[in-house]
XYZ file of C-alpha atoms in Angstrom:
721
model
C -8.004 0.076 -38.336
C -9.265 -3.255 -37.030
C -6.021 -3.508 -34.830
C -6.796 -0.064 -33.401
C -10.386 -0.885 -32.521
C -9.198 -4.129 -30.934
C -6.647 -2.346 -28.843
C -9.155 0.359 -27.830
C -11.646 -2.250 -26.780
C -8.971 -4.041 -24.739
C -7.681 -0.869 -23.009
C -11.202 0.401 -22.192
C -12.521 -2.976 -21.397
C -15.528 -2.588 -23.568
C -16.971 -4.883 -26.403
C -15.415 -4.515 -29.735
C -18.658 -3.663 -31.567
C -19.357 -0.829 -29.149
C -15.918 0.669 -29.735
C -16.336 0.233 -33.458
C -19.801 1.934 -33.394
C -18.172 5.004 -31.475
C -15.359 5.244 -34.024
C -17.831 5.226 -36.888
C -19.966 7.891 -35.181
C -16.938 10.176 -34.593
C -15.750 9.744 -38.152
C -19.244 10.690 -39.378
C -18.906 14.085 -37.650
C -21.051 13.433 -34.568
C -20.144 15.348 -31.406
C -19.270 13.648 -28.077
C -22.378 15.119 -26.292
C -24.690 13.908 -29.162
C -23.168 10.434 -29.048
C -23.314 10.263 -25.332
C -26.900 11.410 -25.117
C -28.650 10.081 -28.172
C -26.750 7.020 -29.364
C -26.594 4.946 -26.164
C -27.767 1.780 -27.840
C -24.762 1.816 -30.120
C -22.089 2.228 -27.300
C -23.661 0.630 -24.244
C -24.349 4.013 -22.467
C -20.683 5.097 -22.182
C -20.559 8.538 -20.417
C -19.077 11.602 -22.088
C -15.791 11.316 -20.113
C -15.181 7.811 -21.417
C -16.100 8.767 -24.892
C -13.666 11.573 -24.892
C -10.977 9.252 -23.518
C -11.741 6.969 -26.440
C -11.619 9.762 -28.925
C -8.290 11.039 -27.660
C -6.768 7.638 -27.614
C -8.092 6.933 -31.052
C -6.324 9.996 -32.269
C -3.060 8.994 -30.637
C -3.229 5.529 -32.161
C -3.963 6.918 -35.527
C -1.053 9.301 -35.192
C 1.188 6.367 -34.150
C 0.173 4.480 -37.208
C 0.816 7.506 -39.441
C 4.247 7.903 -37.876
C 5.100 4.293 -38.342
C 4.278 4.634 -42.067
C 6.386 7.730 -42.323
C 9.352 5.987 -40.650
C 8.954 2.890 -42.727
C 8.950 4.895 -45.938
C 11.986 6.876 -44.881
C 14.077 3.812 -44.107
C 12.856 2.079 -47.226
C 13.946 5.105 -49.201
C 17.444 4.502 -47.880
C 17.316 0.895 -48.983
C 17.702 -0.354 -45.344
C 14.311 -1.739 -44.553
C 14.529 -5.445 -43.636
C 12.074 -7.985 -42.135
C 13.368 -7.492 -38.653
C 12.800 -3.773 -38.788
C 9.431 -4.161 -40.343
C 8.320 -6.449 -37.463
C 9.760 -4.092 -34.853
C 7.919 -1.168 -36.242
C 4.643 -3.171 -36.523
C 5.009 -4.204 -32.857
C 5.954 -0.734 -31.499
C 3.202 0.495 -29.095
C 4.425 4.055 -28.495
C 5.784 6.997 -30.391
C 8.967 6.773 -28.203
C 9.574 3.147 -29.461
C 9.035 4.191 -33.050
C 11.542 7.082 -32.763
C 14.043 4.741 -31.174
C 13.823 2.439 -34.131
C 14.181 5.399 -36.477
C 17.144 6.855 -34.643
C 19.922 5.059 -36.615
C 18.388 6.109 -39.932
C 17.495 9.621 -38.977
C 19.424 12.472 -40.668
C 21.780 13.777 -37.994
C 23.667 16.924 -37.455
C 27.390 16.665 -37.788
C 28.704 14.426 -34.919
C 31.974 12.945 -33.864
C 30.926 9.708 -35.434
C 30.015 11.524 -38.673
C 33.501 13.070 -38.789
C 35.065 9.662 -38.122
C 33.144 8.140 -41.008
C 34.292 10.961 -43.262
C 37.891 9.958 -42.374
C 37.258 6.439 -43.520
C 37.202 4.747 -40.074
C 33.876 2.855 -40.433
C 35.646 -0.316 -41.554
C 37.932 -0.199 -38.551
C 34.928 0.171 -36.226
C 33.263 -2.792 -37.951
C 36.454 -4.844 -37.650
C 36.932 -4.123 -33.922
C 33.238 -4.816 -33.054
C 32.891 -7.891 -35.207
C 31.332 -10.892 -33.534
C 33.293 -14.137 -33.323
C 36.364 -14.813 -35.306
C 39.987 -14.666 -34.195
C 40.943 -12.068 -31.558
C 42.079 -8.736 -32.923
C 44.671 -6.392 -31.491
C 43.176 -2.920 -31.805
C 46.523 -1.117 -32.263
C 47.648 -3.401 -34.955
C 44.273 -3.141 -36.815
C 44.308 0.610 -36.471
C 47.824 1.073 -37.978
C 46.402 0.561 -41.472
C 44.047 3.459 -41.062
C 46.620 6.175 -40.017
C 46.425 8.787 -42.843
C 47.507 12.389 -42.011
C 45.911 13.571 -45.235
C 42.459 12.500 -43.882
C 43.205 13.932 -40.482
C 44.103 10.654 -38.744
C 47.550 11.472 -37.479
C 48.099 8.602 -35.057
C 46.948 5.133 -34.060
C 45.201 6.740 -31.171
C 43.200 9.018 -33.509
C 42.156 5.990 -35.542
C 41.026 4.161 -32.448
C 39.164 7.188 -31.051
C 37.304 7.670 -34.344
C 36.334 4.010 -34.400
C 35.193 4.197 -30.821
C 33.045 7.285 -31.643
C 31.370 5.389 -34.407
C 30.729 2.397 -32.282
C 29.407 4.492 -29.339
C 26.844 6.183 -31.655
C 25.846 2.812 -32.947
C 25.225 1.532 -29.391
C 23.430 4.731 -28.452
C 21.046 4.355 -31.474
C 20.255 0.737 -30.499
C 16.427 0.648 -29.828
C 16.837 -2.455 -27.567
C 19.352 -0.778 -25.346
C 17.392 2.331 -25.011
C 14.234 0.384 -24.211
C 15.981 -1.559 -21.408
C 17.550 1.622 -20.017
C 14.274 3.440 -20.095
C 12.620 0.729 -18.006
C 15.590 0.821 -15.655
C 15.241 4.579 -15.139
C 11.565 4.383 -14.513
C 12.161 1.700 -11.886
C 15.319 2.775 -10.195
C 16.219 6.398 -10.972
C 15.891 9.274 -8.561
C 14.611 12.818 -9.253
C 16.929 15.098 -7.403
C 16.603 18.814 -6.882
C 19.011 21.133 -4.937
C 19.204 24.799 -4.299
C 20.784 26.599 -7.196
C 22.900 28.941 -4.894
C 25.395 27.989 -2.346
C 23.507 30.219 0.114
C 19.857 29.788 -0.977
C 17.308 32.456 -0.308
C 14.095 31.597 1.571
C 11.366 30.966 -1.114
C 8.293 28.900 -1.898
C 10.704 26.343 -3.222
C 12.560 25.674 0.054
C 10.910 22.168 0.325
C 12.870 21.254 -2.841
C 16.325 22.499 -1.716
C 17.170 19.006 -0.700
C 14.584 16.839 -2.521
C 15.190 13.270 -3.604
C 12.432 10.827 -4.800
C 12.254 7.696 -6.886
C 11.000 8.580 -10.324
C 8.111 6.166 -10.163
C 6.813 7.835 -6.980
C 7.197 11.513 -7.827
C 3.780 13.314 -7.448
C 2.655 15.532 -10.337
C 2.445 18.720 -8.189
C 6.034 18.027 -7.146
C 7.284 17.802 -10.770
C 5.395 20.969 -11.714
C 6.818 22.927 -8.692
C 10.383 21.671 -9.363
C 10.073 22.654 -13.028
C 8.918 26.113 -12.159
C 11.637 26.460 -9.481
C 14.233 25.481 -12.096
C 12.959 28.039 -14.578
C 12.972 30.776 -11.995
C 16.539 30.049 -11.080
C 15.968 28.668 -7.538
C 16.658 24.966 -8.186
C 19.091 22.709 -9.942
C 17.497 19.427 -11.081
C 18.847 16.119 -12.215
C 17.781 12.434 -12.740
C 20.199 10.084 -11.112
C 20.767 6.408 -11.759
C 23.536 4.320 -10.429
C 26.124 4.570 -13.271
C 27.565 1.169 -12.655
C 24.188 -0.658 -13.099
C 23.528 1.478 -16.211
C 26.914 0.525 -17.681
C 26.290 -3.101 -16.977
C 22.974 -2.884 -18.875
C 24.700 -1.377 -21.912
C 27.663 -3.703 -21.823
C 25.410 -6.771 -21.695
C 23.730 -5.713 -24.777
C 26.918 -4.586 -26.643
C 29.948 -6.501 -25.600
C 29.423 -10.323 -25.578
C 30.969 -12.228 -28.427
C 32.874 -9.207 -29.832
C 36.363 -9.589 -31.303
C 37.772 -6.859 -29.114
C 35.745 -7.007 -25.925
C 37.777 -4.397 -23.975
C 37.597 -1.984 -26.782
C 33.843 -2.404 -27.251
C 33.267 -2.190 -23.368
C 35.080 1.174 -23.327
C 32.991 2.373 -26.294
C 29.745 1.112 -24.556
C 30.648 3.143 -21.356
C 31.387 6.179 -23.538
C 28.055 5.636 -25.331
C 26.194 5.758 -22.010
C 28.143 8.576 -20.377
C 28.336 10.911 -23.361
C 25.204 10.110 -25.422
C 22.565 7.977 -23.736
C 22.643 9.381 -20.157
C 21.918 13.067 -21.049
C 19.340 11.898 -23.593
C 17.676 9.599 -21.049
C 17.604 12.275 -18.436
C 15.875 14.678 -20.854
C 13.492 11.963 -21.750
C 12.645 11.026 -18.063
C 12.174 14.732 -17.298
C 9.846 15.079 -20.326
C 7.998 11.909 -19.175
C 7.485 13.244 -15.744
C 6.395 16.627 -17.117
C 3.971 15.024 -19.478
C 2.478 12.899 -16.718
C 2.207 15.930 -14.374
C 0.637 18.009 -17.107
C -1.980 15.392 -17.863
C -2.681 14.941 -14.132
C -3.016 18.695 -13.596
C -5.244 19.042 -16.700
C -7.391 16.117 -15.461
C -7.643 17.782 -12.043
C -8.497 21.163 -13.543
C -11.374 19.538 -15.692
C -12.552 17.619 -12.689
C -12.778 20.804 -10.650
C -14.265 22.841 -13.560
C -17.250 20.507 -14.054
C -18.854 20.915 -10.611
C -18.038 24.568 -10.592
C -20.011 25.074 -13.790
C -22.730 22.733 -12.652
C -23.338 24.702 -9.315
C -27.020 25.053 -8.572
C -28.296 28.425 -9.963
C -30.169 30.766 -7.648
C -32.935 31.559 -10.000
C -35.601 34.248 -10.161
C -34.220 36.567 -7.465
C -33.239 40.169 -7.826
C -29.534 40.202 -7.105
C -27.000 42.862 -6.285
C -23.445 42.397 -7.547
C -20.564 43.919 -5.688
C -17.153 44.235 -7.259
C -14.844 45.317 -4.328
C -12.015 47.687 -4.810
C -9.978 50.323 -2.963
C -8.945 53.240 -5.094
C -11.739 52.904 -7.694
C -14.318 52.084 -5.103
C -16.813 49.211 -5.006
C -18.812 48.788 -8.207
C -22.455 47.860 -7.861
C -24.959 46.435 -10.257
C -28.519 45.323 -9.590
C -29.998 42.729 -12.023
C -33.504 41.173 -12.117
C -34.337 37.556 -11.926
C -33.360 37.055 -15.598
C -30.074 38.828 -15.316
C -31.308 42.046 -16.972
C -29.443 45.149 -15.490
C -31.767 47.408 -13.502
C -29.280 49.901 -11.988
C -25.598 50.525 -11.291
C -23.652 52.654 -8.839
C -20.181 53.126 -7.380
C -19.544 53.443 -3.601
C -16.487 53.985 -1.489
C -16.778 52.082 1.846
C -12.940 51.975 2.356
C -12.306 55.623 1.956
C -13.431 56.624 5.504
C -16.248 56.438 8.001
C -18.350 58.970 6.292
C -17.971 57.378 2.844
C -18.837 53.986 4.346
C -22.070 55.367 5.833
C -22.853 56.898 2.521
C -22.243 53.504 0.792
C -24.558 51.674 3.203
C -27.200 54.326 2.573
C -26.853 54.064 -1.193
C -27.040 50.280 -1.184
C -30.092 50.398 1.227
C -31.946 52.616 -1.348
C -31.173 50.201 -4.126
C -32.271 47.185 -2.060
C -35.613 48.791 -1.205
C -36.273 50.159 -4.577
C -35.718 46.946 -6.577
C -36.505 44.368 -3.865
C -33.077 42.869 -3.731
C -32.932 39.514 -2.000
C -29.421 38.316 -2.719
C -26.009 39.996 -2.769
C -23.052 38.426 -4.592
C -19.609 39.734 -3.446
C -16.452 39.231 -5.534
C -13.590 37.641 -3.593
C -10.850 39.931 -4.879
C -9.183 43.021 -3.467
C -11.108 44.690 -0.593
C -13.592 41.797 -0.405
C -13.153 41.591 3.327
C -14.170 45.164 3.891
C -17.070 44.910 1.415
C -18.343 41.802 3.235
C -18.325 43.652 6.571
C -20.330 46.551 4.910
C -22.739 44.060 3.549
C -23.334 42.529 6.912
C -23.981 45.899 8.396
C -26.489 46.512 5.599
C -28.287 43.159 6.186
C -28.486 43.902 10.006
C -29.925 47.299 9.235
C -32.533 46.158 6.706
C -33.410 42.697 8.042
C -35.889 40.731 5.903
C -34.702 37.962 3.574
C -31.545 39.725 2.387
C -28.591 37.280 2.224
C -25.131 37.329 0.614
C -22.537 34.966 -0.847
C -18.864 35.452 -1.663
C -18.478 34.591 -5.383
C -15.210 33.560 -7.049
C -14.551 36.438 -9.391
C -11.690 34.699 -11.292
C -11.822 35.737 -14.903
C -14.430 38.452 -14.277
C -11.851 41.180 -15.198
C -10.827 39.250 -18.344
C -14.464 39.140 -19.482
C -15.260 42.795 -18.559
C -12.429 43.973 -20.825
C -13.369 41.616 -23.617
C -14.940 42.483 -26.926
C -17.868 40.224 -25.891
C -18.606 42.352 -22.796
C -18.310 45.587 -24.847
C -20.872 44.277 -27.241
C -23.225 43.055 -24.441
C -22.847 46.223 -22.293
C -21.679 49.177 -24.574
C -23.206 51.668 -22.122
C -21.171 50.531 -19.028
C -17.498 50.954 -18.347
C -15.226 47.961 -17.692
C -15.619 48.036 -13.853
C -19.439 48.020 -13.922
C -19.424 45.091 -16.399
C -17.504 43.090 -13.816
C -20.183 43.810 -11.153
C -22.881 42.559 -13.512
C -20.903 39.427 -14.159
C -20.535 38.745 -10.379
C -24.267 39.163 -9.770
C -25.024 36.811 -12.738
C -22.542 34.184 -11.491
C -24.770 33.666 -8.422
C -27.904 33.451 -10.506
C -26.687 31.063 -13.146
C -22.904 30.133 -12.862
C -22.929 28.131 -16.107
C -24.504 30.796 -18.304
C -22.061 33.494 -17.070
C -18.864 31.376 -16.839
C -19.153 30.180 -20.492
C -18.227 33.738 -21.470
C -14.752 33.334 -19.947
C -11.820 31.415 -21.177
C -11.958 28.249 -18.955
C -8.191 28.646 -18.212
C -8.959 32.012 -16.417
C -11.472 30.505 -14.031
C -8.743 29.345 -11.648
C -9.852 25.958 -10.235
C -6.533 24.110 -10.837
C -2.780 24.226 -10.120
C -0.015 25.614 -12.354
C -2.435 26.169 -15.166
C -0.120 28.684 -16.794
C 2.557 25.968 -16.932
C 0.357 23.580 -18.913
C 0.584 22.990 -22.612
C -2.049 25.681 -23.399
C -3.570 23.962 -26.460
C -4.032 20.673 -24.579
C -5.439 22.372 -21.528
C -7.820 24.482 -23.611
C -9.017 21.416 -25.571
C -9.726 19.479 -22.314
C -11.512 22.421 -20.635
C -13.544 23.213 -23.701
C -14.682 19.631 -23.663
C -15.823 20.073 -20.013
C -17.781 23.236 -20.770
C -19.347 21.592 -23.839
C -20.467 18.504 -21.719
C -21.863 20.815 -18.960
C -23.849 23.083 -21.318
C -25.408 20.103 -23.132
C -26.190 18.237 -19.907
C -28.175 21.261 -18.706
C -29.734 22.170 -22.033
C -30.212 25.787 -23.426
C -33.282 27.985 -23.803
C -33.026 28.898 -27.482
C -34.901 32.100 -26.941
C -32.797 33.646 -24.126
C -29.354 32.110 -24.459
C -26.395 34.368 -25.325
C -24.199 33.566 -28.348
C -21.405 32.589 -25.776
C -23.735 29.819 -24.445
C -25.142 28.771 -27.765
C -21.685 28.256 -29.357
C -21.076 25.540 -26.811
C -24.185 23.559 -27.809
C -23.454 20.341 -29.787
C -23.401 21.009 -33.533
C -23.122 24.838 -33.177
C -20.139 27.132 -33.500
C -19.478 30.854 -33.077
C -20.911 31.556 -36.568
C -24.116 29.550 -36.325
C -24.766 30.695 -32.790
C -24.491 34.373 -33.886
C -26.806 33.617 -36.818
C -29.292 31.965 -34.448
C -29.412 35.052 -32.299
C -29.752 37.437 -35.276
C -32.504 35.236 -36.664
C -34.233 35.454 -33.210
C -33.896 39.196 -33.074
C -35.258 39.630 -36.648
C -38.222 37.056 -36.548
C -39.110 37.028 -32.850
C -38.946 34.103 -30.410
C -38.853 30.542 -31.754
C -42.127 28.807 -31.263
C -41.059 25.376 -32.558
C -37.878 23.395 -32.688
C -38.178 22.732 -36.434
C -37.877 26.604 -36.962
C -34.266 26.204 -36.065
C -33.698 24.740 -39.494
C -34.508 28.231 -40.955
C -31.340 29.704 -39.352
C -28.800 30.549 -42.079
C -25.851 28.200 -42.375
C -27.505 25.733 -39.956
C -27.984 22.602 -41.993
C -29.630 19.219 -41.279
C -26.462 17.694 -39.804
C -26.011 20.599 -37.414
C -29.758 20.511 -36.560
C -29.486 16.709 -35.782
C -26.606 17.524 -33.377
C -28.055 20.517 -31.625
C -31.867 20.068 -31.617
C -32.157 17.880 -28.495
C -30.111 20.278 -26.415
C -32.023 23.396 -27.464
C -35.229 23.932 -25.423
C -38.156 26.024 -26.902
C -40.387 27.019 -23.797
C -42.573 29.132 -26.076
C -43.529 26.196 -28.226
C -47.088 24.878 -27.825
C -45.640 21.362 -28.331
C -44.591 20.169 -24.898
C -41.828 17.802 -26.520
C -40.092 20.990 -27.618
C -39.623 21.830 -23.950
C -37.722 18.632 -23.154
C -34.517 16.840 -24.029
C -36.359 14.406 -26.174
C -34.706 14.552 -29.586
C -37.109 15.301 -32.525
C -36.143 11.946 -34.086
C -37.800 10.268 -31.031
C -41.033 12.300 -30.967
C -42.968 9.416 -32.536
C -41.467 7.000 -29.991
C -42.479 9.345 -27.081
C -46.022 9.645 -28.455
C -46.194 5.825 -28.788
C -44.955 5.444 -25.177
C -47.754 7.748 -23.896
C -50.320 5.973 -25.916
C -49.322 2.501 -24.673
C -49.434 3.768 -21.070
C -52.817 5.485 -21.535
C -51.592 9.138 -21.623
C -51.658 12.008 -24.067
C -49.291 14.962 -24.684
C -51.901 17.196 -22.985
C -51.418 15.034 -19.800
C -47.699 15.767 -20.045
C -48.374 19.524 -20.109
C -50.793 19.232 -17.290
C -48.408 17.237 -15.090
C -50.753 14.256 -14.969
C -48.387 11.458 -15.816
C -46.856 10.688 -12.304
C -47.304 6.987 -12.832
C -45.760 6.827 -16.240
C -42.570 5.009 -15.065
C -44.574 2.398 -13.086
C -46.892 1.803 -15.920
C -43.998 1.472 -18.346
C -42.178 -1.058 -16.170
C -45.406 -3.038 -15.730
C -45.591 -3.378 -19.555
C -41.916 -4.435 -19.609
C -39.299 -1.918 -20.791
C -37.762 -4.304 -23.376
C -41.078 -5.013 -25.018
C -42.272 -1.504 -24.827
C -39.041 -0.196 -26.255
C -39.414 -2.603 -29.200
C -43.034 -1.311 -29.687
C -41.822 2.236 -29.695
C -38.966 1.481 -32.146
C -36.132 2.577 -29.733
C -33.732 0.934 -27.401
C -34.249 0.574 -23.628
C -31.661 3.388 -22.719
C -33.428 5.865 -25.039
C -36.843 4.819 -23.712
C -35.624 5.391 -20.138
C -34.421 8.790 -21.025
C -37.732 9.689 -22.655
C -39.609 8.683 -19.490
C -37.321 10.875 -17.429
C -37.796 13.943 -19.750
C -41.600 13.476 -19.888
C -41.862 13.293 -16.096
C -39.969 16.621 -15.715
C -40.250 18.609 -18.972
C -37.464 21.155 -19.191
C -35.855 19.856 -16.002
C -32.530 21.332 -14.919
C -30.213 18.670 -13.439
C -28.494 21.306 -11.210
C -31.753 21.793 -9.264
C -31.249 18.338 -7.715
C -28.009 19.384 -6.096
C -27.632 21.041 -2.578
C -28.145 24.773 -2.887
C -25.296 27.111 -2.234
C -24.775 28.565 1.327
C -26.037 32.133 1.626
C -25.014 33.957 4.818
C -26.307 36.888 6.894
C -23.246 37.346 9.206
C -19.490 37.229 8.980
C -16.813 35.759 11.181
C -13.270 36.971 11.570
C -10.169 34.794 11.549
C -9.812 35.574 15.301
C -13.262 34.167 15.970
C -12.044 30.695 14.952
C -11.180 28.249 17.713
C -9.789 24.709 17.417
C -12.612 22.197 17.584
C -15.203 24.550 16.141
C -17.663 22.893 13.842
C -18.586 24.719 10.627
C -20.353 24.271 7.317
C -18.390 25.188 4.228
C -18.210 25.067 0.511
C -15.379 23.277 -1.331
C -13.724 25.911 -3.562
C -10.828 23.926 -4.991
C -9.563 20.267 -5.010
C -5.830 19.718 -5.368
C -3.450 16.797 -5.142
C -2.698 17.202 -1.435
C -6.171 18.283 -0.091
C -9.076 20.681 -0.676
C -9.749 24.403 0.120
C -13.042 25.100 1.893
C -14.821 28.414 2.135
C -16.082 28.643 5.828
C -17.251 32.248 5.663
C -14.110 34.003 7.084
C -12.876 35.457 3.763
C -9.865 33.095 3.909
C -10.413 29.468 2.694
C -9.231 26.755 5.047
C -7.201 23.707 3.921
C -8.418 20.168 4.570
C -5.168 18.134 4.044
C -5.597 14.698 2.409
C -4.599 13.093 5.710
C -7.646 14.824 7.348
C -10.261 13.540 5.071
C -12.937 11.165 6.464
C -11.182 8.095 5.099
C -7.845 7.092 3.370
C -7.884 7.935 -0.352
C -5.303 8.155 -3.089
C -6.611 11.476 -4.280
C -8.993 13.997 -2.586
C -11.159 14.015 -5.758
C -12.361 10.484 -4.778
C -14.365 12.141 -2.001
C -14.757 15.865 -2.846
C -15.834 18.093 -5.707
C -15.845 21.863 -6.178
C -19.176 23.173 -4.819
C -19.767 20.371 -2.288
C -21.194 21.458 1.024
C -19.304 19.869 3.792
C -19.030 19.809 7.544
C -15.440 20.670 8.815
C -13.826 21.211 12.210
C -11.123 23.760 12.955
C -7.681 22.227 13.683
C -5.429 25.207 13.846
C -5.450 29.016 12.955
C -2.384 30.992 12.063
C -3.710 34.674 12.031
C -0.198 36.086 11.198
C 0.114 33.999 8.015
C -3.597 33.892 7.309
C -3.872 30.141 7.233
C -6.562 27.866 8.529
C -6.210 24.036 9.054
C -9.345 22.102 8.907
C -10.364 18.484 9.260
C -13.369 16.448 8.057
C -12.695 13.840 10.740
C -15.232 14.379 13.594
C -13.074 15.034 16.713
C -15.866 13.731 18.907
C -15.995 10.346 17.077
C -14.627 7.506 19.018
C -12.612 6.433 15.915
C -10.690 9.687 16.142
């Protein structure tokens, strides 16, 4: 265990005692959000992302140690464990190295070498490959092993069997494999070609003649090539100069052998027949694993800002779920998301039906005082947007609209969760409600949907689904806990993402709330069935109780720090009543004047916790999303044909990918800012952009026929450009 902690500390470049503290906290059952927020003194204020990285690496290293022990026991059970092997296993740093060491002792299926051993040819192989001693003539040595009864008819049969045994031994050599693995990673090429002699035009045409060093292949290229191969468009290989590979194997296997020519031939056979196919599979697997991890990281990176988009609170909102045959579904919700009315209109069915649709929507807007309209970006979204603009022009006032990404809305509307929430509505109307609520509070609505269905990554359906789900669930959990949850209004879907809660305890909390009325104190949460002291410790700080007369219950201050908060206020000359009245504007200044370290010691907490308490007291119940730029709401629509090169526009980043970012500029079709057109040179667009960012872009090119828009973030009027 000490070795694992030392290694983690070295890899993460953190002090050993901090890493050790985190490991203990994880082993005690604490969640990552709780550790990140309320145990900062123990880990030096690591953020949730670094803590998750530590937790994942810890699990890998523990699995590595467990596998080492399994292999050690298995080899020892065969009576073949020696000091050299023990040392090699202890020094192995990856699972691949452990498996290489285990390969010679691993039970195998019946191979050519197995058959040769059954024929009694192992001594011949040992004789011909012996080191030092007098030279041996292979044919003369093999003569003694010719035995038709054992299936060895000729001298050549005996030599072939001995060669098969020796080739397998060379193939199983961990040192040889390690050297070749390094050689492949440095010098091999990933090659893809069209599967057919006369290839069809397809999205994979870029890869019909693709060749790239393994070490430089981009993740999106690997994933595209893998998919193209699965769909039958591509043939893929990993190519390494065979002569250089043969030399590597020969150098390890041949020197000092009694029959060097014989061993050299066996070494070449070992590479060609056994090692090369295995190494190609391993390199392909390595590239895929790397690409998967990169894509999962990118998906998580995009998901976080999407979930953390600023909410548009307190406004009556109309949700429009566009459609052709089934019409456009309409839902009006109040400022809290409660459904006020629903309707179905048919703006695409003709001029008269469009006029009727505008009239119906106008009545709903006037009746309920609708200020915002959220339009799903799916089928018929363009026509629905045009109808909405006509509606806005006709009504005037403060009415504005926004195109909302409806990915996953249909999944949610057909789910058991949606049926329980809206039993009175059909599937289509539920989707309209979800779209309206996505504008009001993206986080509260999107937590109801499987993160994989939200669609802010690449090739998400090609990823290892369990690993992807685990990573995305972690992002959702971090976002929910960073914002905090109103214990009296939150849905079970939102509550189950709170640190320390699960689906069962979240449901119990809602049932308790319905039966006993709104919570009026944090400590009442302990009364919820199956929610014990440990769960309360983990969740309490993230659950806000606005109805509580105690102002600290409105904040992110953990109950364990209430006494510290009161001591802080006392030392600075304030009371809890002053916090409620908003009369503590100088709290931070006074605290700093007293000295944060001395004040923290007086309050019985660390400086990081004291700093967090000050922030919470200054803005009780603050929502960190409110500090971000608000989303762009529009009153007019542009057509693709309206765009001209050089035109300057404001847009919202919708997706960040390996080669650029897609930006919504209000023309229904997102434009692409290629990585080469970002403001400065970066290795990855995520260094500059996040989903939800409001950016200034300039139009570079418009392809109306293909519906493509090229954008740049480099000001064409700048002297540098």
